[in-house]
Amino acid sequence: MISINYMTFPMLKQYIQTYFGIPNQSLEIVANLFEEENLLKDAFFAKAGQYCQKLSFIKTGYLRVYLETERKEVTQWISGSSYFAADLRSLIFNLPTRWNIQAITDCQLFTISSENYRKINQLVPEWDSLEKKFIAKCFITLEERVFSFLSMTAEERYLALHQQDAQLFNQVPLHYLASMLGMTPETLSRIRKKRTS
């Protein structure tokens, strides 16, 4: 296993604590199951139809979750620093991945293999309840996103994303962001022009 740089180790523990709420006495045990991984721009983290055998926390860079349909390419999500990346359907239920996950920029990741992820249950007695809370957080995030699509205007969705991560608009091609926000690139350009003029 690759040793984790001392300066980045606290960041990894913070990610684990934020997403899973693991007690302090178990944090180091779990953190030691992760490896540092570099993913170059355009490289795939996971491909649709294959199996996702890992979960990663993003230290730097952006990953895009997308699918190519018969009519168009749909960006489901873009994850940046301090977010996690995985196909939970594949990681937890061992089913083929539904989405492509690809690096938009060079990425530095903290990665745990599916094999080591399964070991956590043996190492952390309360893992079952912690994992349920983690999956519930994922569900709530998805629920909030669906609600925003149903209740917000295109401009409100743009403003919410810009407030959440303004750097996205400097690092990520705008047509990916437009797809993620459920609008055409022309609509996104018009909204941006209006907000910056």
XYZ file of C-alpha atoms in Angstrom:
197
model
C 0.000 0.000 0.000
C 1.209 3.529 -0.813
C 1.901 5.528 2.312
C -0.134 8.710 2.715
C 1.807 11.951 2.924
C 1.779 13.344 6.488
C 0.509 16.735 5.302
C -2.497 15.234 3.478
C -3.415 12.669 6.134
C -5.432 15.161 8.262
C -7.409 16.118 5.141
C -8.277 12.476 4.464
C -9.377 11.967 8.071
C -11.525 15.094 7.817
C -13.233 13.698 4.691
C -13.909 10.379 6.413
C -15.214 12.121 9.517
C -17.462 14.447 7.487
C -19.036 11.729 5.351
C -19.170 8.797 7.749
C -18.937 10.241 11.278
C -16.451 7.571 12.335
C -15.355 7.883 16.010
C -11.858 9.334 16.514
C -10.409 6.047 17.792
C -11.307 4.344 14.491
C -10.327 7.150 12.120
C -6.672 6.221 11.733
C -7.493 2.545 11.197
C -9.873 3.393 8.356
C -7.626 6.114 6.874
C -4.807 3.564 6.559
C -6.967 1.536 4.161
C -6.790 4.387 1.615
C -4.092 5.059 -0.969
C -3.194 8.230 -2.807
C -4.081 8.030 -6.504
C -3.476 10.397 -9.413
C -5.929 10.402 -12.294
C -4.896 12.305 -15.411
C -7.282 14.535 -17.357
C -9.632 12.486 -19.598
C -8.823 9.222 -17.782
C -11.792 7.159 -16.587
C -12.478 6.502 -12.915
C -15.279 4.113 -13.945
C -17.014 3.139 -17.192
C -20.687 2.360 -17.745
C -21.357 -1.379 -17.935
C -18.193 -2.279 -16.020
C -17.712 -2.637 -12.261
C -16.631 0.157 -9.918
C -14.192 -1.416 -7.479
C -13.324 1.664 -5.420
C -14.481 4.746 -3.585
C -12.421 7.947 -3.626
C -12.358 11.326 -1.946
C -11.232 14.087 -4.276
C -8.317 16.123 -2.955
C -7.932 18.248 -6.102
C -9.515 18.307 -9.541
C -12.926 17.549 -11.030
C -14.664 14.328 -12.063
C -17.709 14.258 -14.321
C -20.477 11.661 -13.983
C -22.240 11.246 -17.336
C -24.045 8.923 -19.704
C -24.339 8.842 -23.471
C -27.937 8.286 -24.578
C -29.230 7.822 -28.115
C -30.178 11.504 -28.319
C -27.494 13.260 -26.296
C -24.815 13.077 -23.615
C -26.181 13.801 -20.140
C -23.994 15.105 -17.299
C -25.493 13.868 -14.050
C -22.993 15.462 -11.654
C -19.567 17.072 -11.393
C -17.590 16.354 -8.238
C -14.745 18.542 -7.031
C -12.481 18.839 -4.027
C -13.849 17.378 -0.764
C -16.542 15.354 -2.567
C -16.450 11.597 -2.937
C -16.575 9.602 -6.173
C -17.998 6.117 -6.645
C -20.830 4.248 -8.228
C -22.559 3.070 -5.050
C -24.791 0.674 -6.994
C -21.658 -1.131 -8.192
C -19.532 -0.730 -5.043
C -22.156 -1.928 -2.572
C -24.371 -4.252 -4.642
C -21.700 -5.478 -7.088
C -23.796 -4.498 -10.109
C -22.456 -3.008 -13.366
C -21.824 0.718 -13.246
C -24.615 2.835 -14.697
C -22.542 5.965 -15.390
C -19.187 6.949 -16.834
C -17.002 8.819 -14.347
C -14.181 10.707 -16.079
C -11.544 13.230 -15.021
C -12.162 16.706 -16.462
C -8.848 17.891 -14.995
C -5.872 16.128 -13.454
C -7.105 14.776 -10.114
C -5.503 13.780 -6.825
C -7.602 11.227 -4.973
C -7.666 9.277 -1.732
C -8.908 5.842 -2.819
C -10.124 2.743 -0.998
C -10.614 -0.508 -2.908
C -13.898 -2.406 -2.635
C -11.977 -5.177 -0.850
C -10.685 -2.768 1.819
C -14.059 -1.028 1.994
C -15.618 -4.368 2.986
C -12.947 -4.797 5.690
C -14.188 -1.692 7.531
C -17.114 -3.723 8.857
C -14.656 -5.956 10.730
C -12.545 -3.066 12.021
C -15.242 -0.620 13.146
C -17.985 -2.277 15.253
C -20.542 0.493 14.594
C -19.922 0.558 10.830
C -23.375 -0.779 9.865
C -25.160 2.219 11.366
C -22.519 4.680 10.082
C -22.805 3.347 6.539
C -26.607 3.654 6.694
C -26.215 7.326 7.654
C -23.760 7.836 4.767
C -26.188 6.316 2.250
C -29.017 8.377 3.762
C -26.927 11.554 3.202
C -26.442 10.508 -0.436
C -30.194 10.028 -0.783
C -30.939 13.429 0.787
C -28.498 15.112 -1.629
C -30.242 13.429 -4.557
C -33.663 14.355 -3.156
C -32.620 18.023 -2.820
C -31.321 18.020 -6.383
C -34.594 16.602 -7.725
C -36.519 19.209 -5.734
C -34.367 22.008 -7.160
C -35.182 20.831 -10.702
C -38.889 20.800 -9.896
C -39.061 24.081 -7.987
C -36.273 26.409 -9.221
C -35.980 28.399 -12.414
C -32.919 27.890 -14.630
C -31.415 31.095 -13.241
C -31.996 29.995 -9.638
C -30.271 26.659 -10.334
C -27.339 28.526 -11.879
C -27.050 30.853 -8.857
C -27.226 27.944 -6.393
C -24.418 26.086 -8.181
C -22.330 29.256 -8.536
C -22.687 29.925 -4.805
C -21.762 26.336 -3.985
C -18.618 26.257 -6.181
C -17.807 29.320 -8.297
C -14.528 27.710 -9.467
C -16.521 25.165 -11.463
C -17.245 27.880 -14.011
C -13.499 28.443 -14.574
C -12.458 24.785 -14.623
C -15.270 22.923 -16.372
C -16.550 23.281 -19.973
C -19.825 25.208 -19.898
C -21.745 22.639 -21.964
C -21.120 20.075 -19.174
C -22.465 22.516 -16.584
C -25.472 23.343 -18.762
C -26.315 19.629 -19.050
C -25.947 19.137 -15.296
C -28.237 22.121 -14.660
C -30.840 20.838 -17.116
C -30.556 23.674 -19.642
C -29.065 24.346 -23.052
C -25.594 25.905 -23.354
C -27.270 28.950 -24.920
C -29.500 29.429 -21.866
C -26.521 29.119 -19.534
C -24.538 31.659 -21.580
C -27.466 34.064 -21.507
C -27.832 33.747 -17.720
C -24.084 34.217 -17.165
C -24.048 37.287 -19.371
C -26.994 38.748 -17.472
C -25.390 38.086 -14.066
C -21.990 39.534 -15.031
C -23.189 42.631 -16.900
